[in-house]
Tab-separated table of C-alpha atoms and ligand atoms in Angstrom:
chain	number	residue	atom	x	y	z
A	1	MET	CA	95.987	150.081	79.003
A	2	GLU	CA	94.958	149.302	75.496
A	3	GLN	CA	92.300	151.717	74.188
A	4	TYR	CA	89.586	150.983	71.637
A	5	ASP	CA	86.619	152.752	70.184
A	6	ILE	CA	84.397	149.846	70.488
A	7	ALA	CA	84.823	146.587	72.482
A	8	VAL	CA	82.339	143.625	71.763
A	9	ILE	CA	81.894	140.667	74.023
A	10	GLY	CA	81.267	137.442	71.920
A	11	ALA	CA	81.909	136.240	68.667
A	12	GLY	CA	78.816	134.386	67.905
A	13	PRO	CA	76.614	135.433	65.012
A	14	ALA	CA	75.275	138.738	66.500
A	15	GLY	CA	78.847	139.738	67.607
A	16	LEU	CA	80.590	138.904	64.475
A	17	PHE	CA	77.783	140.650	62.583
A	18	TYR	CA	78.141	143.638	64.952
A	19	ALA	CA	81.538	144.061	64.398
A	20	ILE	CA	81.606	143.640	60.411
A	21	HIS	CA	79.062	146.324	60.332
A	22	ALA	CA	80.642	148.915	62.966
A	23	THR	CA	84.042	148.970	61.845
A	24	GLY	CA	84.902	152.026	59.359
A	25	PRO	CA	87.478	154.515	59.036
A	26	GLY	CA	88.578	155.941	62.461
A	27	LEU	CA	86.864	153.104	64.583
A	28	CYS	CA	88.917	150.541	66.039
A	29	VAL	CA	86.883	147.487	67.248
A	30	LEU	CA	87.995	144.797	69.562
A	31	LEU	CA	85.907	141.508	69.541
A	32	LEU	CA	86.493	139.328	72.774
A	33	GLU	CA	85.602	135.554	72.482
A	34	LYS	CA	85.882	133.052	75.271
A	35	ASN	CA	86.374	130.074	73.068
A	36	GLN	CA	89.320	129.301	71.202
A	37	GLN	CA	87.271	129.934	67.859
A	38	PRO	CA	84.429	131.931	67.125
A	39	GLY	CA	80.728	131.009	66.422
A	40	LEU	CA	80.839	127.398	68.224
A	41	LYS	CA	77.063	127.385	68.425
A	42	LEU	CA	76.439	128.666	64.967
A	43	GLN	CA	78.551	125.958	63.731
A	44	ILE	CA	76.253	123.255	65.172
A	45	SER	CA	73.097	125.200	64.312
A	46	GLY	CA	70.548	123.335	62.517
A	47	THR	CA	72.081	120.194	62.995
A	48	GLY	CA	75.448	121.746	61.472
A	49	GLN	CA	73.413	122.860	58.385
A	50	CYS	CA	72.344	126.198	59.496
A	51	ASN	CA	68.811	127.209	59.138
A	52	ILE	CA	69.844	130.931	58.909
A	53	THR	CA	66.419	132.440	58.354
A	54	HIS	CA	63.039	132.214	57.198
A	55	ASP	CA	61.395	133.427	53.937
A	56	GLY	CA	58.326	134.827	55.732
A	57	ASP	CA	57.263	138.434	55.731
A	58	ILE	CA	57.607	140.759	58.537
A	59	ARG	CA	54.320	139.802	59.811
A	60	THR	CA	55.154	136.254	60.203
A	61	PHE	CA	58.559	137.189	61.848
A	62	LEU	CA	56.727	139.286	64.452
A	63	SER	CA	54.618	136.444	65.450
A	64	ARG	CA	57.508	134.261	66.046
A	65	TYR	CA	58.846	135.463	69.213
A	66	GLY	CA	56.227	135.157	71.703
A	67	ALA	CA	55.139	138.483	73.172
A	68	HIS	CA	58.407	139.958	72.255
A	69	GLY	CA	58.238	140.240	68.477
A	70	ARG	CA	57.233	143.853	68.707
A	71	PHE	CA	60.492	144.998	70.180
A	72	LEU	CA	62.439	143.242	67.390
A	73	LYS	CA	60.410	145.164	64.523
A	74	PRO	CA	62.974	148.029	63.927
A	75	ALA	CA	65.705	145.420	63.952
A	76	LEU	CA	64.043	142.883	61.581
A	77	LEU	CA	63.086	145.926	59.385
A	78	SER	CA	66.642	147.368	59.348
A	79	PHE	CA	67.937	144.014	58.293
A	80	THR	CA	65.565	141.713	56.831
A	81	ASN	CA	65.656	138.000	55.763
A	82	LEU	CA	66.019	139.182	52.368
A	83	ALA	CA	69.131	141.318	53.065
A	84	LEU	CA	70.561	138.471	55.049
A	85	ILE	CA	70.334	136.151	52.001
A	86	ARG	CA	71.895	138.524	49.725
A	87	PHE	CA	74.986	139.297	52.319
A	88	PHE	CA	75.602	135.505	51.905
A	89	GLU	CA	75.256	135.222	48.506
A	90	GLU	CA	77.539	138.312	47.766
A	91	GLN	CA	80.136	136.108	49.708
A	92	HIS	CA	79.472	133.271	47.490
A	93	VAL	CA	77.442	131.040	50.260
A	94	PRO	CA	74.108	130.842	48.060
A	95	MET	CA	70.977	130.101	49.815
A	96	GLU	CA	67.901	127.902	49.450
A	97	ILE	CA	64.518	127.769	50.778
A	98	THR	CA	63.279	124.546	51.823
A	99	GLU	CA	59.946	123.071	52.903
A	100	GLY	CA	57.891	125.303	55.624
A	101	GLY	CA	60.074	128.461	54.542
A	102	LYS	CA	63.125	127.529	56.161
A	103	VAL	CA	66.246	128.877	54.590
A	104	PHE	CA	69.459	126.922	54.339
A	105	PRO	CA	73.167	127.418	52.771
A	106	VAL	CA	72.881	125.252	49.573
A	107	SER	CA	76.240	123.657	50.789
A	108	ARG	CA	74.149	122.870	54.169
A	109	LYS	CA	77.541	123.757	56.113
A	110	ALA	CA	77.039	125.965	59.000
A	111	ARG	CA	80.787	126.189	58.996
A	112	ASP	CA	80.463	128.029	55.458
A	113	VAL	CA	78.506	130.924	57.238
A	114	CYS	CA	81.011	131.007	60.169
A	115	GLU	CA	83.847	131.279	57.929
A	116	VAL	CA	82.443	134.057	55.794
A	117	LEU	CA	81.584	135.944	59.103
A	118	THR	CA	85.028	135.372	60.416
A	119	ARG	CA	86.808	136.509	57.023
A	120	GLU	CA	84.896	139.472	56.708
A	121	CYS	CA	86.060	140.661	60.194
A	122	GLN	CA	89.354	139.976	59.453
A	123	ASP	CA	89.052	141.975	56.028
A	124	ARG	CA	87.446	144.917	57.635
A	125	GLY	CA	90.315	145.045	60.424
A	126	VAL	CA	88.260	143.793	63.359
A	127	LEU	CA	90.673	142.632	66.226
A	128	LEU	CA	89.551	139.284	66.946
A	129	ARG	CA	90.704	137.675	69.824
A	130	CYS	CA	89.847	134.190	70.942
A	131	GLY	CA	90.340	132.367	74.249
A	132	GLU	CA	89.681	135.705	76.334
A	133	PRO	CA	86.647	135.582	78.406
A	134	VAL	CA	85.555	138.924	79.978
A	135	SER	CA	85.128	138.429	83.677
A	136	ARG	CA	84.289	142.013	84.700
A	137	ALA	CA	82.935	145.068	82.976
A	138	GLU	CA	82.918	148.611	84.708
A	139	LYS	CA	81.743	152.098	83.722
A	140	THR	CA	83.593	154.999	84.549
A	141	PRO	CA	82.407	158.310	83.470
A	142	SER	CA	83.815	158.334	79.943
A	143	VAL	CA	84.754	154.776	79.223
A	144	PHE	CA	84.198	151.353	79.915
A	145	ILE	CA	86.694	148.905	81.543
A	146	LEU	CA	87.135	145.346	80.600
A	147	HIS	CA	89.128	142.665	82.276
A	148	THR	CA	89.960	139.346	80.854
A	149	ALA	CA	92.511	137.156	82.441
A	150	GLY	CA	95.218	138.159	80.479
A	151	ARG	CA	94.475	142.041	80.034
A	152	THR	CA	92.546	145.144	80.872
A	153	CYS	CA	91.465	147.361	78.416
A	154	SER	CA	89.136	150.449	77.771
A	155	ALA	CA	86.467	151.247	75.265
A	156	LYS	CA	84.273	153.962	74.546
A	157	VAL	CA	81.246	151.764	73.615
A	158	LEU	CA	80.944	148.519	74.892
A	159	VAL	CA	78.518	145.780	73.089
A	160	ILE	CA	77.342	142.690	75.106
A	161	ALA	CA	76.584	139.895	72.470
A	162	ALA	CA	77.551	137.131	74.673
A	163	GLY	CA	74.580	134.978	73.955
A	164	GLY	CA	72.269	133.254	76.634
A	165	ALA	CA	72.797	129.998	78.766
A	166	SER	CA	71.733	127.201	76.757
A	167	TYR	CA	74.092	124.757	75.327
A	168	PRO	CA	76.804	125.826	77.786
A	169	LYS	CA	79.565	123.719	76.035
A	170	THR	CA	79.314	126.271	73.236
A	171	GLY	CA	80.502	129.075	75.449
A	172	SER	CA	77.220	130.803	76.240
A	173	THR	CA	76.870	130.441	79.749
A	174	GLY	CA	74.937	133.360	80.983
A	175	ASP	CA	77.900	135.422	81.407
A	176	GLY	CA	76.308	138.351	79.020
A	177	CYS	CA	73.422	138.365	81.740
A	178	ARG	CA	75.744	138.699	84.476
A	179	LEU	CA	77.773	141.488	83.014
A	180	ALA	CA	74.585	143.376	82.157
A	181	ALA	CA	73.341	143.062	85.676
A	182	SER	CA	76.643	144.255	86.837
A	183	LEU	CA	76.275	147.552	84.850
A	184	GLY	CA	72.856	147.911	86.380
A	185	HIS	CA	70.696	146.136	83.908
A	186	THR	CA	67.440	143.895	85.161
A	187	ILE	CA	67.648	140.399	83.796
A	188	GLN	CA	64.356	138.529	83.440
A	189	GLU	CA	64.639	135.126	84.575
A	190	ILE	CA	66.226	132.973	82.399
A	191	GLY	CA	65.113	129.264	81.563
A	192	PRO	CA	65.122	126.746	78.781
A	193	ALA	CA	63.036	127.509	75.447
A	194	LEU	CA	62.971	125.285	72.335
A	195	THR	CA	63.136	122.302	74.702
A	196	PRO	CA	61.775	118.927	74.706
A	197	LEU	CA	59.313	117.981	77.320
A	198	LEU	CA	60.080	114.961	79.834
A	199	ILE	CA	56.874	113.044	80.411
A	200	GLY	CA	56.563	111.034	83.510
A	201	ASN	CA	56.055	107.026	82.776
A	202	PHE	CA	55.754	108.102	79.251
A	203	PRO	CA	53.448	105.643	77.634
A	204	PHE	CA	54.978	105.788	73.857
A	205	ALA	CA	58.505	105.364	74.952
A	206	ASP	CA	58.688	102.103	72.661
A	207	LEU	CA	57.439	104.149	69.527
A	208	ALA	CA	60.413	106.703	70.150
A	209	GLY	CA	61.041	108.444	66.267
A	210	ILE	CA	57.494	108.406	65.268
A	211	SER	CA	56.257	111.874	64.386
A	212	PHE	CA	53.022	113.435	63.444
A	213	ALA	CA	52.636	116.214	61.249
A	214	GLY	CA	50.279	119.270	62.542
A	215	LEU	CA	49.129	117.297	65.395
A	216	PRO	CA	46.602	119.621	67.715
A	217	PHE	CA	47.295	119.671	71.455
A	218	SER	CA	46.039	121.589	74.309
A	219	VAL	CA	48.079	122.432	77.522
A	220	TRP	CA	46.353	122.423	80.988
A	221	ARG	CA	47.527	123.784	84.348
A	222	GLU	CA	45.448	122.769	87.521
A	223	ASN	CA	42.534	121.807	85.386
A	224	HIS	CA	42.227	125.324	83.316
A	225	LYS	CA	43.549	125.167	79.731
A	226	VAL	CA	46.302	127.526	79.026
A	227	PHE	CA	46.361	127.311	75.577
A	228	ASP	CA	45.872	125.419	72.382
A	229	GLY	CA	48.623	124.390	69.987
A	230	GLN	CA	49.404	122.580	66.667
A	231	GLY	CA	52.395	121.338	65.073
A	232	ASP	CA	54.763	118.551	64.107
A	233	VAL	CA	55.179	116.362	67.486
A	234	LEU	CA	57.781	113.876	67.703
A	235	PHE	CA	57.711	110.816	70.348
A	236	THR	CA	61.288	110.559	72.146
A	237	HIS	CA	62.422	108.049	74.583
A	238	THR	CA	61.521	110.123	77.410
A	239	GLY	CA	58.552	112.114	76.014
A	240	LEU	CA	57.529	114.914	73.454
A	241	SER	CA	59.785	116.790	70.968
A	242	GLY	CA	59.440	118.283	67.278
A	243	PRO	CA	59.112	121.895	66.262
A	244	GLY	CA	55.308	121.982	67.478
A	245	ILE	CA	56.475	121.120	71.004
A	246	LEU	CA	59.562	122.949	70.963
A	247	ASP	CA	58.045	126.175	69.774
A	248	HIS	CA	55.539	126.285	72.455
A	249	SER	CA	57.825	125.049	75.289
A	250	ARG	CA	58.441	128.600	76.533
A	251	ASP	CA	54.896	128.652	77.684
A	252	ILE	CA	54.920	125.134	79.322
A	253	ARG	CA	56.028	124.464	82.801
A	254	ALA	CA	56.452	121.133	84.825
A	255	GLY	CA	53.257	119.875	86.194
A	256	ASP	CA	51.515	121.049	83.077
A	257	GLU	CA	49.364	118.062	81.332
A	258	VAL	CA	49.760	118.148	77.645
A	259	ARG	CA	46.693	116.790	75.921
A	260	LEU	CA	47.418	115.275	72.358
A	261	SER	CA	44.738	114.576	69.660
A	262	LEU	CA	46.448	111.426	68.437
A	263	ALA	CA	43.755	111.184	65.856
A	264	GLY	CA	44.626	114.299	64.359
A	265	PRO	CA	42.449	117.645	63.761
A	266	VAL	CA	39.090	116.250	64.596
A	267	GLN	CA	36.537	117.264	67.302
A	268	ARG	CA	35.521	114.629	69.926
A	269	ASP	CA	32.139	114.400	69.012
A	270	ALA	CA	32.676	113.838	65.307
A	271	PHE	CA	35.567	111.362	65.994
A	272	THR	CA	33.099	109.414	68.090
A	273	ARG	CA	30.618	109.235	65.604
A	274	LYS	CA	33.309	107.996	63.028
A	275	PHE	CA	34.714	105.592	65.320
A	276	GLN	CA	31.193	103.880	65.915
A	277	ASP	CA	30.520	104.055	62.123
A	278	ALA	CA	33.755	102.059	61.532
A	279	ILE	CA	33.151	99.393	64.188
A	280	SER	CA	29.411	99.113	62.911
A	281	ARG	CA	30.676	98.322	59.583
A	282	SER	CA	33.524	95.661	60.751
A	283	PRO	CA	32.343	94.347	63.959
A	284	THR	CA	34.398	91.366	63.841
A	285	ARG	CA	37.726	93.426	63.019
A	286	SER	CA	40.128	93.848	65.987
A	287	ILE	CA	40.123	97.276	67.709
A	288	LYS	CA	43.454	98.090	66.606
A	289	THR	CA	42.880	97.566	63.250
A	290	ILE	CA	39.778	99.732	63.232
A	291	ILE	CA	41.877	102.493	65.160
A	292	ALA	CA	44.625	102.122	62.271
A	293	GLY	CA	41.826	102.353	59.529
A	294	LEU	CA	40.853	105.822	61.011
A	295	GLY	CA	44.718	107.048	60.158
A	296	VAL	CA	46.226	106.374	63.306
A	297	PRO	CA	49.833	105.080	62.809
A	298	GLU	CA	49.749	101.211	62.993
A	299	ARG	CA	52.386	100.814	65.957
A	300	LEU	CA	50.330	103.253	67.930
A	301	ALA	CA	47.199	101.615	67.427
A	302	ARG	CA	48.344	98.531	68.537
A	303	LEU	CA	49.495	100.126	71.834
A	304	LEU	CA	46.231	101.830	72.654
A	305	PRO	CA	43.839	99.158	73.457
A	306	ALA	CA	46.240	98.255	76.310
A	307	LEU	CA	46.289	101.730	77.306
A	308	ALA	CA	42.837	101.745	77.627
A	309	GLY	CA	42.463	98.766	79.701
A	310	ILE	CA	41.223	96.659	76.899
A	311	PRO	CA	42.390	93.114	75.908
A	312	ALA	CA	44.695	93.588	72.915
A	313	ASP	CA	42.722	91.412	70.515
A	314	SER	CA	39.280	92.691	71.285
A	315	THR	CA	37.036	93.161	68.333
A	316	GLY	CA	34.613	95.934	67.545
A	317	ALA	CA	31.702	93.699	68.642
A	318	HIS	CA	33.326	93.162	72.097
A	319	LEU	CA	33.945	96.947	72.876
A	320	THR	CA	31.802	98.236	75.749
A	321	ALA	CA	30.673	102.002	75.994
A	322	ALA	CA	33.214	102.747	78.736
A	323	GLY	CA	35.920	100.968	76.528
A	324	ARG	CA	34.828	103.028	73.475
A	325	THR	CA	34.998	106.288	75.803
A	326	ARG	CA	38.508	105.751	77.220
A	327	LEU	CA	39.661	105.099	73.723
A	328	VAL	CA	38.129	108.188	72.174
A	329	GLU	CA	39.731	110.189	75.169
A	330	LEU	CA	43.014	108.662	74.212
A	331	LEU	CA	42.831	109.503	70.672
A	332	THR	CA	41.255	113.075	71.057
A	333	ALA	CA	42.713	114.449	74.191
A	334	CYS	CA	45.517	111.811	75.451
A	335	PRO	CA	46.720	113.402	78.640
A	336	LEU	CA	50.439	113.221	79.542
A	337	VAL	CA	52.057	115.162	82.259
A	338	VAL	CA	55.272	117.181	82.097
A	339	SER	CA	57.301	115.957	84.817
A	340	ALA	CA	60.238	118.579	83.644
A	341	LEU	CA	61.378	120.509	80.741
A	342	GLY	CA	64.772	119.714	79.008
A	343	ASP	CA	67.291	121.912	81.092
A	344	LEU	CA	69.547	124.414	79.565
A	345	SER	CA	72.005	121.892	78.357
A	346	VAL	CA	69.449	120.458	75.796
A	347	ALA	CA	67.663	123.745	75.216
A	348	MET	CA	68.257	125.383	71.789
A	349	VAL	CA	67.557	128.751	73.056
A	350	THR	CA	67.459	130.440	76.304
A	351	ARG	CA	63.950	132.371	77.662
A	352	GLY	CA	64.833	135.421	79.447
A	353	GLY	CA	67.716	137.785	79.521
A	354	VAL	CA	68.357	141.399	79.378
A	355	ALA	CA	64.714	143.189	80.171
A	356	LEU	CA	63.620	144.742	77.000
A	357	ASP	CA	62.057	147.618	78.641
A	358	GLU	CA	65.733	149.164	79.384
A	359	VAL	CA	66.976	148.892	75.994
A	360	ASN	CA	66.038	151.229	73.237
A	361	ALA	CA	64.502	148.871	70.260
A	362	LYS	CA	65.556	151.639	67.380
A	363	THR	CA	69.394	151.341	68.326
A	364	MET	CA	69.648	148.384	70.906
A	365	GLU	CA	71.496	150.937	73.318
A	366	SER	CA	70.889	150.897	76.976
A	367	LYS	CA	68.274	153.371	78.409
A	368	LEU	CA	70.537	153.168	81.623
A	369	VAL	CA	74.127	153.376	80.737
A	370	PRO	CA	75.000	155.237	77.699
A	371	GLY	CA	77.359	153.629	75.000
A	372	LEU	CA	76.176	150.209	76.159
A	373	PHE	CA	74.614	147.954	73.645
A	374	PHE	CA	73.109	144.296	73.270
A	375	ALA	CA	72.882	142.320	70.335
A	376	GLY	CA	71.504	138.841	70.047
A	377	GLU	CA	70.224	136.018	72.419
A	378	VAL	CA	71.401	138.045	75.736
A	379	LEU	CA	68.502	140.017	75.166
A	380	ASP	CA	65.057	138.769	76.609
A	381	ILE	CA	64.113	137.480	73.017
A	382	ASP	CA	63.425	133.486	71.950
A	383	GLY	CA	62.217	132.747	68.592
A	384	ASP	CA	60.252	129.776	67.293
A	385	THR	CA	62.253	126.882	65.114
A	386	GLY	CA	63.005	127.688	61.503
A	387	GLY	CA	65.563	130.262	61.393
A	388	PHE	CA	64.180	133.011	63.640
A	389	ASN	CA	66.840	133.122	66.250
A	390	LEU	CA	69.681	133.471	63.806
A	391	GLN	CA	67.875	136.251	62.102
A	392	ALA	CA	67.200	137.979	65.481
A	393	ALA	CA	70.919	137.910	66.183
A	394	PHE	CA	71.892	139.091	62.817
A	395	SER	CA	69.300	141.929	62.600
A	396	THR	CA	69.934	143.102	66.424
A	397	GLY	CA	74.006	142.911	65.681
A	398	PHE	CA	73.269	145.224	62.561
A	399	LEU	CA	70.983	147.779	63.907
A	400	ALA	CA	73.375	148.314	67.080
A	401	ALA	CA	76.028	148.898	64.648
A	402	GLN	CA	73.959	151.034	62.260
A	403	ALA	CA	73.514	153.162	65.345
A	404	ILE	CA	77.302	153.447	66.040
A	405	ARG	CA	78.413	154.213	62.359
A	406	GLY	CA	75.671	156.861	62.359
A	407	ARG	CA	77.108	158.333	65.375
A	408	ALA	CA	80.767	158.188	63.720
A	409	GLU	CA	79.484	159.846	60.732
A	410	THR	CA	77.864	162.786	62.249
A	411	GLY	CA	80.635	163.282	64.793
A	412	ARG	CA	78.486	162.612	67.943
B	501	FAD	C1	71.795	122.963	68.888
B	501	FAD	C2	71.443	124.070	68.279
B	501	FAD	C3	70.866	124.427	67.162
B	501	FAD	C4	70.382	125.605	66.725
B	501	FAD	N1	69.991	125.483	65.310
B	501	FAD	C5	69.350	127.046	64.850
B	501	FAD	C6	69.203	127.069	63.836
B	501	FAD	O1	69.037	126.191	62.928
B	501	FAD	N2	68.379	128.375	63.364
B	501	FAD	C7	68.198	129.574	64.223
B	501	FAD	O2	67.856	130.574	63.799
B	501	FAD	N3	68.707	129.183	65.439
B	501	FAD	C8	69.598	128.233	65.819
B	501	FAD	N4	69.628	128.079	67.248
B	501	FAD	C9	69.719	129.057	68.254
B	501	FAD	C10	71.021	130.028	67.634
B	501	FAD	O3	72.172	129.249	67.253
B	501	FAD	C11	71.289	131.191	68.639
B	501	FAD	O4	69.987	131.712	68.841
B	501	FAD	C12	72.587	132.019	68.114
B	501	FAD	O5	73.592	131.532	68.070
B	501	FAD	C13	72.538	133.379	69.042
B	501	FAD	O6	73.454	134.165	68.367
B	501	FAD	P1	74.298	134.959	69.627
B	501	FAD	O7	75.512	135.661	68.927
B	501	FAD	O8	73.722	135.866	70.271
B	501	FAD	O9	74.878	134.172	71.021
B	501	FAD	P2	75.828	132.890	70.751
B	501	FAD	O10	75.738	132.134	69.287
B	501	FAD	O11	75.565	132.148	71.820
B	501	FAD	O12	77.351	133.416	70.842
B	501	FAD	C14	77.918	134.308	71.977
B	501	FAD	C15	79.304	134.194	72.049
B	501	FAD	O13	79.708	134.756	73.234
B	501	FAD	C16	80.763	133.987	73.785
B	501	FAD	N5	81.015	134.304	75.289
B	501	FAD	C17	80.013	133.984	76.201
B	501	FAD	N6	80.701	134.704	77.531
B	501	FAD	C18	81.926	135.146	76.932
B	501	FAD	C19	82.716	136.032	77.848
B	501	FAD	N7	82.477	136.495	79.249
B	501	FAD	N8	83.562	136.719	77.045
B	501	FAD	C20	83.790	136.495	75.943
B	501	FAD	N9	83.100	135.795	75.087
B	501	FAD	C21	81.941	135.255	75.550
B	501	FAD	C22	80.280	132.678	73.537
B	501	FAD	O14	81.782	131.769	73.649
B	501	FAD	C23	79.893	132.437	72.245
B	501	FAD	O15	80.751	132.413	70.932
B	501	FAD	C24	70.262	126.651	67.692
B	501	FAD	C25	70.966	126.600	68.979
B	501	FAD	C26	71.242	125.411	69.377
B	501	FAD	C27	71.963	125.345	70.462
């Protein structure tokens, strides 16, 4: 049987980065990848342009992983966004910061990022084997035994970096969680995150493509408010998307009602007064023109009177009090019922994964199985849009490698 010091399952950003930083004199690292090439998901990230990280400070980062930011603190501090930018710049892939703090390679090619990682693995002597899905992992008292279709091998240290279960065509099909569970780990229920919302009978399907910057909204479940949100919202043919919706999707469930403030950040009473003033100033104008004059996109303004049951060319003078109330309702809290969330085939990341309380946040080592490590999206971590997921994959991969290097150097 082939014997290795370290075996890594999955050559995505987390596994590649781990392998690069774990190799060293006297450490033989085997990196097993299911696909015929490494980093397929990385190559399509940011629509192929790779939003690799964000330029925010550590406080910004910690607030962008839902309730699980705390766990990531040691990893994010061990390998920061600045360290990541420096790493790639030293490899002649310069980065630039764009609007909202997103960081991209200047070339806007995710492939460049993937090539650097693959080349570094080769240069540092990592044995990268593609087309080798790991089907089973066992722990004996001294080593891990791994089974692929063509081989069985052993390793003293095992790193599971096989990703989540979203976008399965990229190779991340939940194997990481299955392997971790078979070694005794608890898996928090997985589901789609950073995913669009499907709205039953979506009234704005004809407006697909319209987006709203910084739109306030609230999410309701059984008539109780779950949370208030704000962000860029995009109408699609089937419902809602855009960063503001995607970032909150981890906390939204089918059946919830999303109430959009289509008129922007304005309180209902203040908007009612503003609307009434506009009507009083121009009573002969059509309702749709008055609404458009209040900063609502014209195509949406044309649609709203009909949705409120008001004849299309009614003027302000014709508007009844009840009609005005219905319009104000639509403009400040337009209720849209979520029929479903986009499933794992369209979700950008996976919610759930290896339970964090069973993993040492300072080393990424399992608290249950010594010598077993985790890195990347296989963990119960999902970040917001903006580069937070790739940074988490790189930082957790780096921290786990640092733990192994530390041990190798001290001979433990
Ligand atoms: C369309 C899209 C766009 C995205 N854009 C961005 C972005 O711009 N910025 C950002 O921060 N994040 C983005 N993300 C999220 C980001 O790509 C992931 O969070 C990140 O790739 C996770 O890295 P990972 O190494 O943990 O897992 P993955 O990238 O999923 O890699 C895991 C690897 O393990 C392999 N594997 C799985 N099972 C096995 C097995 N049994 N044996 C061997 N190998 C196995 C897989 O084939 C895969 O190559 C995007 C995601 C998607 C889907």
